[in-house]
Short mmCIF file of C-alpha atoms and ligand atoms in Angstrom, two decimals:
data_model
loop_
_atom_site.label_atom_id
_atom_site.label_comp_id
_atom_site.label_asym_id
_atom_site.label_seq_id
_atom_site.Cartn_x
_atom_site.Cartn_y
_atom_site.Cartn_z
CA UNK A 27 8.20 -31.37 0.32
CA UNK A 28 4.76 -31.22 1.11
CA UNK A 29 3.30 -27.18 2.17
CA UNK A 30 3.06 -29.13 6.04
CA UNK A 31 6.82 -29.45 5.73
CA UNK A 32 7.60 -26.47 4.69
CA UNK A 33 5.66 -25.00 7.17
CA UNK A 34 8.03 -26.83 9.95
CA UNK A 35 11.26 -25.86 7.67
CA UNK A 36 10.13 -22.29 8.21
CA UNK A 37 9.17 -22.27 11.79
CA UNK A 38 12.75 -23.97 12.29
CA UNK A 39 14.41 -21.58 10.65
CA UNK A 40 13.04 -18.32 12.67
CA UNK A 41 14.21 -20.59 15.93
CA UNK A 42 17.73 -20.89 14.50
CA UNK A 43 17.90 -17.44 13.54
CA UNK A 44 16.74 -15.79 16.52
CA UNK A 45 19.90 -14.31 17.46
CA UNK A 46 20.39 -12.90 14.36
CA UNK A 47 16.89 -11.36 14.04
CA UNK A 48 17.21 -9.30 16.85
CA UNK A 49 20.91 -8.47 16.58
CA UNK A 50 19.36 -6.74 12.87
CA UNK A 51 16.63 -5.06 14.84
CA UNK A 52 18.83 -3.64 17.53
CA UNK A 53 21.26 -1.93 14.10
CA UNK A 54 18.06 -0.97 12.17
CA UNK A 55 17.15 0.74 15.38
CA UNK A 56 20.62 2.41 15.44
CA UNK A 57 20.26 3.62 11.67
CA UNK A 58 18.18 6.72 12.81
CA UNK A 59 15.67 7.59 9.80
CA UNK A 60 13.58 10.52 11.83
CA UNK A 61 11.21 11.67 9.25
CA UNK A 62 11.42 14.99 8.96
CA UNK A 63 14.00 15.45 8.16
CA UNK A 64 13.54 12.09 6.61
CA UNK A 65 17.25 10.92 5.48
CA UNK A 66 16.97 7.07 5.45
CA UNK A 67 19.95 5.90 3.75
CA UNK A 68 21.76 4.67 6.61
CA UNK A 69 18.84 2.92 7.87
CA UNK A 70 17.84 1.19 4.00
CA UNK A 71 21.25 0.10 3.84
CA UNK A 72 20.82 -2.32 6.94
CA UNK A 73 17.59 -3.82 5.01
CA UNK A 74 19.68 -4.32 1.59
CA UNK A 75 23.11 -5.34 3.51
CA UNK A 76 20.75 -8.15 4.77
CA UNK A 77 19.14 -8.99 1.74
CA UNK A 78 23.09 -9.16 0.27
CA UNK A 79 24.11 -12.01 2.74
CA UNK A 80 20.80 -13.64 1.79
CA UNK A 81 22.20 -13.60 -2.00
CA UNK A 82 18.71 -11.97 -2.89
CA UNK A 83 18.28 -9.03 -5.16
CA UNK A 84 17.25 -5.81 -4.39
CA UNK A 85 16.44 -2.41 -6.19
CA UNK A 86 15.96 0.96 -5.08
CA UNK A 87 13.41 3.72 -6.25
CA UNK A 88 14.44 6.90 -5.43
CA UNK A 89 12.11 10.15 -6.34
CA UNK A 90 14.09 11.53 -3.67
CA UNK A 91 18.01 10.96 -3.40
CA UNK A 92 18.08 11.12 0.56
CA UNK A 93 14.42 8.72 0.85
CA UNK A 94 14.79 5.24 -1.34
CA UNK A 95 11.95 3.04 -1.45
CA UNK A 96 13.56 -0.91 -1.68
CA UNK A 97 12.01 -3.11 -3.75
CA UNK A 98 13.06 -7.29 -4.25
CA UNK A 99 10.49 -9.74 -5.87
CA UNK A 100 10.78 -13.57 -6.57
CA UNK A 101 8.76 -15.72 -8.90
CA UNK A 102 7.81 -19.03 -7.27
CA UNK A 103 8.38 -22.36 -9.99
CA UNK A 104 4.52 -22.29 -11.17
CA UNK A 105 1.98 -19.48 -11.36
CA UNK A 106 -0.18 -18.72 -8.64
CA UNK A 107 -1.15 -15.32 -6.70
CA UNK A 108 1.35 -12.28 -6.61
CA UNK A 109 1.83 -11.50 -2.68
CA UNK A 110 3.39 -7.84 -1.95
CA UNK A 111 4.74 -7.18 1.40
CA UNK A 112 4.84 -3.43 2.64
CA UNK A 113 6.73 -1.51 5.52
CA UNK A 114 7.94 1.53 6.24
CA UNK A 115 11.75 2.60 7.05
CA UNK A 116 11.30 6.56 8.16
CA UNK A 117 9.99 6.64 11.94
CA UNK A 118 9.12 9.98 13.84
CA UNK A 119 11.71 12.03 14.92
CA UNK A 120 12.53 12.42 18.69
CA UNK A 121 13.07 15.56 20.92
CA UNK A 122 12.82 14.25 23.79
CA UNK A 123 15.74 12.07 24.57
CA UNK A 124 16.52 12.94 28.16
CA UNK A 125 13.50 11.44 29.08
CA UNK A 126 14.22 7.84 27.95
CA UNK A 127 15.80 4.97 29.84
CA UNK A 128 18.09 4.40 26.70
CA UNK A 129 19.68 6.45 24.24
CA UNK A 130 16.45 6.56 21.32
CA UNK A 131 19.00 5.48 18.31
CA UNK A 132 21.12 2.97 20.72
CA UNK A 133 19.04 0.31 19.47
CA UNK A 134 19.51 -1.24 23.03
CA UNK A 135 18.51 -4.56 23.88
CA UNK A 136 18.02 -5.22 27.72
CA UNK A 137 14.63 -6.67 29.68
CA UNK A 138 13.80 -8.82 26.70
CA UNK A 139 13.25 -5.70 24.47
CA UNK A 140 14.50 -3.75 22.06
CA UNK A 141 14.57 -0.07 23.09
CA UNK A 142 14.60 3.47 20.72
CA UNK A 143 12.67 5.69 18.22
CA UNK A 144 10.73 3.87 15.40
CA UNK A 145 11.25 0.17 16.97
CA UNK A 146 7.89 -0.74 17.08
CA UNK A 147 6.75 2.14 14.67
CA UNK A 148 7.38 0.05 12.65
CA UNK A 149 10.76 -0.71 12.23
CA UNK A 150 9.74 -4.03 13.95
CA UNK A 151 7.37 -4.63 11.40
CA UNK A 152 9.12 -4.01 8.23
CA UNK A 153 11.87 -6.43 9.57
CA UNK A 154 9.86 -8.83 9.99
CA UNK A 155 8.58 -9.20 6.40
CA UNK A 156 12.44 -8.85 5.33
CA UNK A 157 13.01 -11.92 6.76
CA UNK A 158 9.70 -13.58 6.15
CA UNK A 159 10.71 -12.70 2.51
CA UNK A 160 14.13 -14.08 2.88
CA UNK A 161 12.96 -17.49 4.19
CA UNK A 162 10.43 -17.88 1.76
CA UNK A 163 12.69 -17.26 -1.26
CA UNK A 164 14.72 -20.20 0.05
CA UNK A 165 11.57 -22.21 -0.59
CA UNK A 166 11.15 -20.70 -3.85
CA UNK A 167 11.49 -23.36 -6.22
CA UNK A 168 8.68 -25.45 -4.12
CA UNK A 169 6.24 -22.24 -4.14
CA UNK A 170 3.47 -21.00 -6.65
CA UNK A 171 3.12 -17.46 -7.35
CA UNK A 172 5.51 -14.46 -6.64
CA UNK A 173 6.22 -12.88 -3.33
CA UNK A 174 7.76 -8.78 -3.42
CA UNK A 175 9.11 -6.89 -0.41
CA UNK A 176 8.54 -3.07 -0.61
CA UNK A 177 10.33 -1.29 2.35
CA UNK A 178 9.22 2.45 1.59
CA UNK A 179 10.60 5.90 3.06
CA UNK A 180 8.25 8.45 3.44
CA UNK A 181 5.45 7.68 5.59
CA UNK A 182 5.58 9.51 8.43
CA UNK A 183 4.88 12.04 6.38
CA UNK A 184 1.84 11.37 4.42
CA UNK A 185 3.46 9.05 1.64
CA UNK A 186 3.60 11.03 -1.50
CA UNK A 187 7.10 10.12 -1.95
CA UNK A 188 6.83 6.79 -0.60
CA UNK A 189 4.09 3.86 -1.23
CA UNK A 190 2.05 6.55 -3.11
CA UNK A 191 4.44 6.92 -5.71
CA UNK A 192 5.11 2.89 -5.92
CA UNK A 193 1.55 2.48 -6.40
CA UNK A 194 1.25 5.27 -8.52
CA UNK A 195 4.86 4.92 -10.91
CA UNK A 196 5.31 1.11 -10.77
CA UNK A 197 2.25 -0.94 -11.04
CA UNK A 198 4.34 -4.35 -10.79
CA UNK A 199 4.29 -3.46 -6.69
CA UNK A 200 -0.08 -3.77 -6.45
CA UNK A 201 -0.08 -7.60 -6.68
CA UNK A 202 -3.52 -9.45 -5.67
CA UNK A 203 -2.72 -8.69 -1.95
CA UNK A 204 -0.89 -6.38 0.30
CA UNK A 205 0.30 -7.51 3.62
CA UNK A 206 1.94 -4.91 5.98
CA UNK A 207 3.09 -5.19 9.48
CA UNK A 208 2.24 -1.57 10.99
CA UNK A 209 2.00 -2.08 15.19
CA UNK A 210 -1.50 -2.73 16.28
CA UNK A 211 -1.82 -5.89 18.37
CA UNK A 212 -1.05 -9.17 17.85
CA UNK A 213 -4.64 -10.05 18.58
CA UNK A 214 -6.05 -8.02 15.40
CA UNK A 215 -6.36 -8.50 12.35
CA UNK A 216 -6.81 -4.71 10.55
CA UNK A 217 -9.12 -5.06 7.65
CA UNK A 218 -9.66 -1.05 6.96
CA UNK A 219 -9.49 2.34 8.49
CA UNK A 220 -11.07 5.45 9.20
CA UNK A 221 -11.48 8.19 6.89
CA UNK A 222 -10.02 11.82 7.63
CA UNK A 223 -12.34 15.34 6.29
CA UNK A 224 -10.06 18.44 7.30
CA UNK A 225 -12.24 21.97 7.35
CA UNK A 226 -11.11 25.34 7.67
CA UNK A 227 -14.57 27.09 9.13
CA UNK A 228 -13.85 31.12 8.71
CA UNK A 229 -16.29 33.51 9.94
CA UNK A 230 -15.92 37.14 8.93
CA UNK A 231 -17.53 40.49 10.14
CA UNK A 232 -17.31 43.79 10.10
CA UNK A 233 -15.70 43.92 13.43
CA UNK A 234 -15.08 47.04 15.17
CA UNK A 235 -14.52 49.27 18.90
CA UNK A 236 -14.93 46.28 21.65
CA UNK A 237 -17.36 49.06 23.43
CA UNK A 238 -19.03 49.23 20.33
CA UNK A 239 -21.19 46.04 20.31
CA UNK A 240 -24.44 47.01 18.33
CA UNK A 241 -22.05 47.93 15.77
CA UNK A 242 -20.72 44.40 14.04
CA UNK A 243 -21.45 40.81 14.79
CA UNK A 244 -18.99 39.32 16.34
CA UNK A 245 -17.06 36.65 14.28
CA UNK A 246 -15.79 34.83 17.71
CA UNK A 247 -19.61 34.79 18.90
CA UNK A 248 -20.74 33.14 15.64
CA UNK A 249 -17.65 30.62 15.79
CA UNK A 250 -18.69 29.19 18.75
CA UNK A 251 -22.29 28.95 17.88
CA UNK A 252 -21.22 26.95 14.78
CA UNK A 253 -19.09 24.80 17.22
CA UNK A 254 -21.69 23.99 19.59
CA UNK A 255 -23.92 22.82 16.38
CA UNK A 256 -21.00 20.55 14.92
CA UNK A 257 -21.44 18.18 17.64
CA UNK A 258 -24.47 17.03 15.75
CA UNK A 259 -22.20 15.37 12.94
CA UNK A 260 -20.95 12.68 15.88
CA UNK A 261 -24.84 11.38 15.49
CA UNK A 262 -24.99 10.94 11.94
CA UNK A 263 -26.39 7.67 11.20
CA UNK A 264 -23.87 5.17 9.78
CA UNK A 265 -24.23 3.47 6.72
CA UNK A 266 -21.91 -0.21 6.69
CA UNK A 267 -21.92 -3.10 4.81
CA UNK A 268 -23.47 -6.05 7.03
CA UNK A 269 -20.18 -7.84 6.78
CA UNK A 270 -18.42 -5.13 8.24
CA UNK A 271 -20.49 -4.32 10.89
CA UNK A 272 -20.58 -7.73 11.47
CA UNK A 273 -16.72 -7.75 11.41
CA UNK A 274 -16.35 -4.55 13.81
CA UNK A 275 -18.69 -6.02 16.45
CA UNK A 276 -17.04 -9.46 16.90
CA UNK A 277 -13.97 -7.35 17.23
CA UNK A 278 -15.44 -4.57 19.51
CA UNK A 279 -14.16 -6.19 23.22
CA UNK A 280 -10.61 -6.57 21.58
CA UNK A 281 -10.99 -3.25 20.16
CA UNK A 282 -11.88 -1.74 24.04
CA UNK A 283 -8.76 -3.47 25.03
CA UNK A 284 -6.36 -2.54 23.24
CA UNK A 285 -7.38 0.75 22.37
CA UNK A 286 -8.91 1.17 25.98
CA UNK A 287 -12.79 1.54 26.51
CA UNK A 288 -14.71 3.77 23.95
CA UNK A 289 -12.81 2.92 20.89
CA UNK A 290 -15.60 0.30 19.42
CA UNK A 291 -18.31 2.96 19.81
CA UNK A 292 -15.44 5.54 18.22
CA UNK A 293 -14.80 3.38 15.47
CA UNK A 294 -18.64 3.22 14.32
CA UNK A 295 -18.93 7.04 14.32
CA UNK A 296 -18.20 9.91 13.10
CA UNK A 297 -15.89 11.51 15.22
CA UNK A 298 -14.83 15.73 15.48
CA UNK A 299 -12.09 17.23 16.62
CA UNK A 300 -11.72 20.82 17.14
CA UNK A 301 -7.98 20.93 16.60
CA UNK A 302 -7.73 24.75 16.13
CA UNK A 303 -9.70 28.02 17.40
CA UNK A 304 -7.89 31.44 16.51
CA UNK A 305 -10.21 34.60 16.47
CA UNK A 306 -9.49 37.82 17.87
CA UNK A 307 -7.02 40.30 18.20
CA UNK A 308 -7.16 42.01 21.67
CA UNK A 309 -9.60 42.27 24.25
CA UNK A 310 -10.93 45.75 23.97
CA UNK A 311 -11.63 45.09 19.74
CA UNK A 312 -14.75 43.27 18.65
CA UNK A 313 -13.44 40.06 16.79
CA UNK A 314 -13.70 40.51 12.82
CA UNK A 315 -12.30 37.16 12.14
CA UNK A 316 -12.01 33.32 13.76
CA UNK A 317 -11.01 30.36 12.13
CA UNK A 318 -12.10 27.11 13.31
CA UNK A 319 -10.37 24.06 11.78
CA UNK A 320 -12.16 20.58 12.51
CA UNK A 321 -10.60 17.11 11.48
CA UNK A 322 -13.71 14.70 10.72
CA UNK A 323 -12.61 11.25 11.19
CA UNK A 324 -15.19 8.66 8.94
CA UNK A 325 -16.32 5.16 10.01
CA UNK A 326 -15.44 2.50 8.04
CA UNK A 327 -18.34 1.93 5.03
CA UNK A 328 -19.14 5.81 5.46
CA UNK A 329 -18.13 8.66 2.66
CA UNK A 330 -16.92 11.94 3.18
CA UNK A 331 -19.95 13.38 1.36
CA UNK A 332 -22.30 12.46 3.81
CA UNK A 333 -20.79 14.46 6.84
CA UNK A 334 -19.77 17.30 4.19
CA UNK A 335 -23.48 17.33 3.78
CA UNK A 336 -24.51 18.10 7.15
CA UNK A 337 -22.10 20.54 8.05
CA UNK A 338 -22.61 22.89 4.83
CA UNK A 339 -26.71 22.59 6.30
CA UNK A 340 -25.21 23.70 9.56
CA UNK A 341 -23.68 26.49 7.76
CA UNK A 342 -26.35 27.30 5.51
CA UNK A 343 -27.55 29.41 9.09
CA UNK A 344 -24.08 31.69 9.04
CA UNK A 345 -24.14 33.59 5.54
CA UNK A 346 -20.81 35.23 7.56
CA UNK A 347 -19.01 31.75 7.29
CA UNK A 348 -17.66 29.73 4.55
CA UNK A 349 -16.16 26.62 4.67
CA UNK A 350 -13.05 25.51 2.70
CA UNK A 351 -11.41 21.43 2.86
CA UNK A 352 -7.93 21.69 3.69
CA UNK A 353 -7.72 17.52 2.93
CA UNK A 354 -9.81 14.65 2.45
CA UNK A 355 -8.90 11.00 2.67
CA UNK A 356 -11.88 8.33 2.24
CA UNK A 357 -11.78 5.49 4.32
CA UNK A 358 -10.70 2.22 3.18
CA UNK A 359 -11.58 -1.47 4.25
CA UNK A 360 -10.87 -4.77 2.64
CA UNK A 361 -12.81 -8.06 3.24
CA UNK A 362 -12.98 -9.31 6.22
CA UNK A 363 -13.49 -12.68 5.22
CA UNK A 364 -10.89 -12.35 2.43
CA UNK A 365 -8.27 -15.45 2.45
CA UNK A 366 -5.83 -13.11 4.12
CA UNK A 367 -7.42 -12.98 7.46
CA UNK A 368 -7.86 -16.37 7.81
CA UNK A 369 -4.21 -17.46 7.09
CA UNK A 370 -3.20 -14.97 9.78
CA UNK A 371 -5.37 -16.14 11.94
CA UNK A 372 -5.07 -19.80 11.45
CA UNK A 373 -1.00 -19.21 11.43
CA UNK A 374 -1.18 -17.33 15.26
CA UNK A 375 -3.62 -20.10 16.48
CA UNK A 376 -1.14 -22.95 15.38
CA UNK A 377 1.85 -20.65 16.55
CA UNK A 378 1.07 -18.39 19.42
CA UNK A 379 -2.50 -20.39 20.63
CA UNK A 380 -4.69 -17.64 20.10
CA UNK A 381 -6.85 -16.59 17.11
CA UNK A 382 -6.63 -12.90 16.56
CA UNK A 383 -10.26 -10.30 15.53
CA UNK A 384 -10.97 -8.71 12.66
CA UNK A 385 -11.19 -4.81 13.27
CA UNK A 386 -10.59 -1.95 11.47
CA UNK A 387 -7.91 0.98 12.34
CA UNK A 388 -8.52 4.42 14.09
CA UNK A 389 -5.23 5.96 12.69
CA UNK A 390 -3.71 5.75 8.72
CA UNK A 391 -0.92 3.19 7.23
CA UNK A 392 -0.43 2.85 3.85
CA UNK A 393 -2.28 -0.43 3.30
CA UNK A 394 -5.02 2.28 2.03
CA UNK A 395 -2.79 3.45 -0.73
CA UNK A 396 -3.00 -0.51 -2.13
CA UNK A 397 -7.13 -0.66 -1.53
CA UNK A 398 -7.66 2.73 -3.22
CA UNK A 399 -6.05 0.79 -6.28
CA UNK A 400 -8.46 -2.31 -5.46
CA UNK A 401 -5.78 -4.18 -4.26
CA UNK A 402 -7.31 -6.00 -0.70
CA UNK A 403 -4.67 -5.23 2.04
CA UNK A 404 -4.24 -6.30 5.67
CA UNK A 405 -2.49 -4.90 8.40
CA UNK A 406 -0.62 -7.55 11.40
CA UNK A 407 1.79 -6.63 13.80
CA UNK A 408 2.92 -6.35 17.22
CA UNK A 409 1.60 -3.94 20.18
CA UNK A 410 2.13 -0.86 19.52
CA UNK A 411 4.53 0.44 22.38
CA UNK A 412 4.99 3.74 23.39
CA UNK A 413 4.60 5.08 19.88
CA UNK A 414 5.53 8.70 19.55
CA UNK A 415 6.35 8.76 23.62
CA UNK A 416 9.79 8.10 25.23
CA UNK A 417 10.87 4.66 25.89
CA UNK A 418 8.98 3.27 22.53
CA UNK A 419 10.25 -0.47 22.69
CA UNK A 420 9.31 -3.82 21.31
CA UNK A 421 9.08 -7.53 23.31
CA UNK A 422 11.02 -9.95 21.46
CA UNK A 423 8.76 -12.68 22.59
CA UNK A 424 5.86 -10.26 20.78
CA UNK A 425 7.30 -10.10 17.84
CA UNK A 426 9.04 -12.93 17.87
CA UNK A 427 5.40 -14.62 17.06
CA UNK A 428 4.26 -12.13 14.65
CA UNK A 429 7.27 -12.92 12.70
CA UNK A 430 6.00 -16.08 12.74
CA UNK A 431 2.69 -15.67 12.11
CA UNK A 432 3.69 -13.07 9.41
CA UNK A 433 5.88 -15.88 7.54
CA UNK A 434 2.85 -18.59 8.30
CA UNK A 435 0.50 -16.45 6.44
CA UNK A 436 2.51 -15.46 3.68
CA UNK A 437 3.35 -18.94 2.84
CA UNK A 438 -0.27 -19.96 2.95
CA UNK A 439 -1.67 -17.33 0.77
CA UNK A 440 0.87 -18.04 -1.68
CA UNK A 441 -0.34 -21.63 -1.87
CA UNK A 442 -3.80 -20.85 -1.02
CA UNK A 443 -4.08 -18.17 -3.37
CA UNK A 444 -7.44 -16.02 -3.18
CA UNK A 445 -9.83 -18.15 -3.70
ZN1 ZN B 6 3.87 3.45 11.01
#
């Protein structure tokens, strides 16, 4: 059976088993897995009731009873590249069900969609490599290399407990290449993501009677001085690697549309958000104290020393502040002309008629947990829909091609290997 034929074997398959792909959608829907509180046994036990009546073994890894990461690997019949597939099982939690059109953990499928929490964040997603998994193991003894699924349950969360650990505990998960399915768009390609520096800015004074001004500075007064200098970091020049500027710029129009206008030029610069302001204590008292904290996001190619850099020489002008990091995260980016993004690519052309972009990501999935440990990782999946908003939902016809194009690319890697 030549890799062409198996190719077709494939693609018929995911026709035959349409039905039953979304009927396992709509129940992993149903198995709520709201993270916190994070409980995802219900929802794991669709995932390894599946991979049961696909006679395929499974294992879990539990660091916490209630939050098992799955694990299932095959060995192809000759050696050749190690290809792990990652998803995640928790979703966000939901408090605002009277505002959706369906129950959020009905799972319902009307309109050509499936509705609830955590469908297309990412529950889609991790599916989707289930089954690409599934399929290929039927193919196994025509396949080089080895192929293992990891289906983790704490990411919503920040991941300690989930791919962290995996990457951290059990090195046989790293392989030569991730591949995870975290919603995006079906025409990108994520190669890397921004970086995150969280400060805590406090000033402190004296403080004293609010009639009293010559008394004390004014720790509120100096805050917003310090504020109105930050800005400053959002022109830092950016230092990137010609191949991913290269990369971000052939993806920039895609980028505007998906992410509507302004995200290119975000996702080239530093970015600051002033996410909290508390100073003061009441109106008639001359503020003493005000804590700013600021989360730095960091292009692509950048570090987290540069724009530490520039704000301590902001700060170097306020003796009454100091500055403390509350978390740092570097940012992360693979190749973008690694293998991996041309099997993706080549596998939506031939399947969906339309060659998805390289870009990079404005928010965090795990995929950076594999790159910190040098492994390159890549990041294909299907619009993200309402995401964290009532009525989150994913097109079947959507995904229906990324589960393609996810299986496609798999398949090719594995014979392609990385070279
Ligand atoms: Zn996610």
């Amino acid at each position: 059976m030549t890799p062409a034929a198996q190719r077709a074997q494939l693609l018929a398959w995911i026709d035959a088993e349409q039905a039953s792909l979304v009927d396992t959608l709509a129940r992993f829907t149903a198995a709520a897995s709201p993270n916190p509180p994070g409980d995802t046994r219900e929802a794991m036990g669709v995932l390894s009731r599946t991979l049961d009546a696909a006679g395929l073994a499974w294992r879990l890894i539990a660091p916490l009873a209630n939050a098992p990461n799955l694990l299932a690997s095959f060995d192809g019949s000759r050696a050749g590249p190690h290809l792990v597939l990652n998803g995640h099982v928790d979703v966000f939690p939901c408090e605002d069900a009277p505002r959706w059109r369906f129950d959020p953990w009905s799972g319902a499928v009307a309109e050509g969609r499936v509705w609830g929490r955590g469908v297309s964040d990412m529950k889609n997603g991790t599916l989707a490599l289930l089954f690409a998994f599934a399929w290929l193991a039927r193919l196994s003894d025509r396949l080089p290399g080895r192929l293992t699924l990891t289906a983790v349950s704490d990411e919503e969360t920040g991941g300690t407990w989930g791919a962290q650990y995996l990457v951290d505990h059990h090195p046989e998960v790293l392989g030569d290449c991730l591949l995870n399915a975290e919603p995006g768009a079906p025409t990108t390609i994520r190669f890397g993501e921004k970086g995150a520096l969280r400060l805590a800015i406090t000033v402190r004074t004296p403080g004293c009677h609010g009639a009293y001004t010559h008394k004390s500075a004014s720790a509120t007064r100096i805050a917003a001085a310090i504020v109105g200098r930050l800005e400053a970091v959002t022109e830092l020049p950016v230092t990137m690697e010609p191949v991913v500027a290269q990369a971000l710029a052939e993806g920039a129009a895609e980028m505007d549309r998906v992410h509507l206008p302004g995200a290119a030029e975000v996702m080239r610069r530093f970015s600051l958000n002033l996410g909290v302001v508390r100073g003061g204590t009441k109106i008639n008292m001359l503020p003493g104290i005000c804590r700013l904290e600021c989360d730095i996001r960091i292009p692509v190619g950048e570090r987290s020393a540069t724009v530490l850099a520039a704000v301590q020489a902001i700060l170097a002008d306020y003796p009454e502040a100091s500055c403390e990091i509350m978390n740092c995260a570097e940012p992360t980016w693979s190749d973008p002309g690694h293998p991996m993004v041309r099997h993706l690519a080549d596998a939506c052309a031939q399947t969906s008629g339309f060659r998805p972009r390289a870009i990079a990501s404005l928010a965090a999935t795990d995929a950076r947990k594999w790159r910190m440990k040098g492994v390159p990782a890549f990041t294909y999946g299907t619009t993200a829909t309402n995401v964290a908003m009532p009525d989150e939902h994913t097109d079947i016809a959507e995904w229906l091609g990324v589960v393609r194009t996810l299986t496609l690319a798999a398949h090719a890697y594995l014979h392609g290997g990385a070279a």
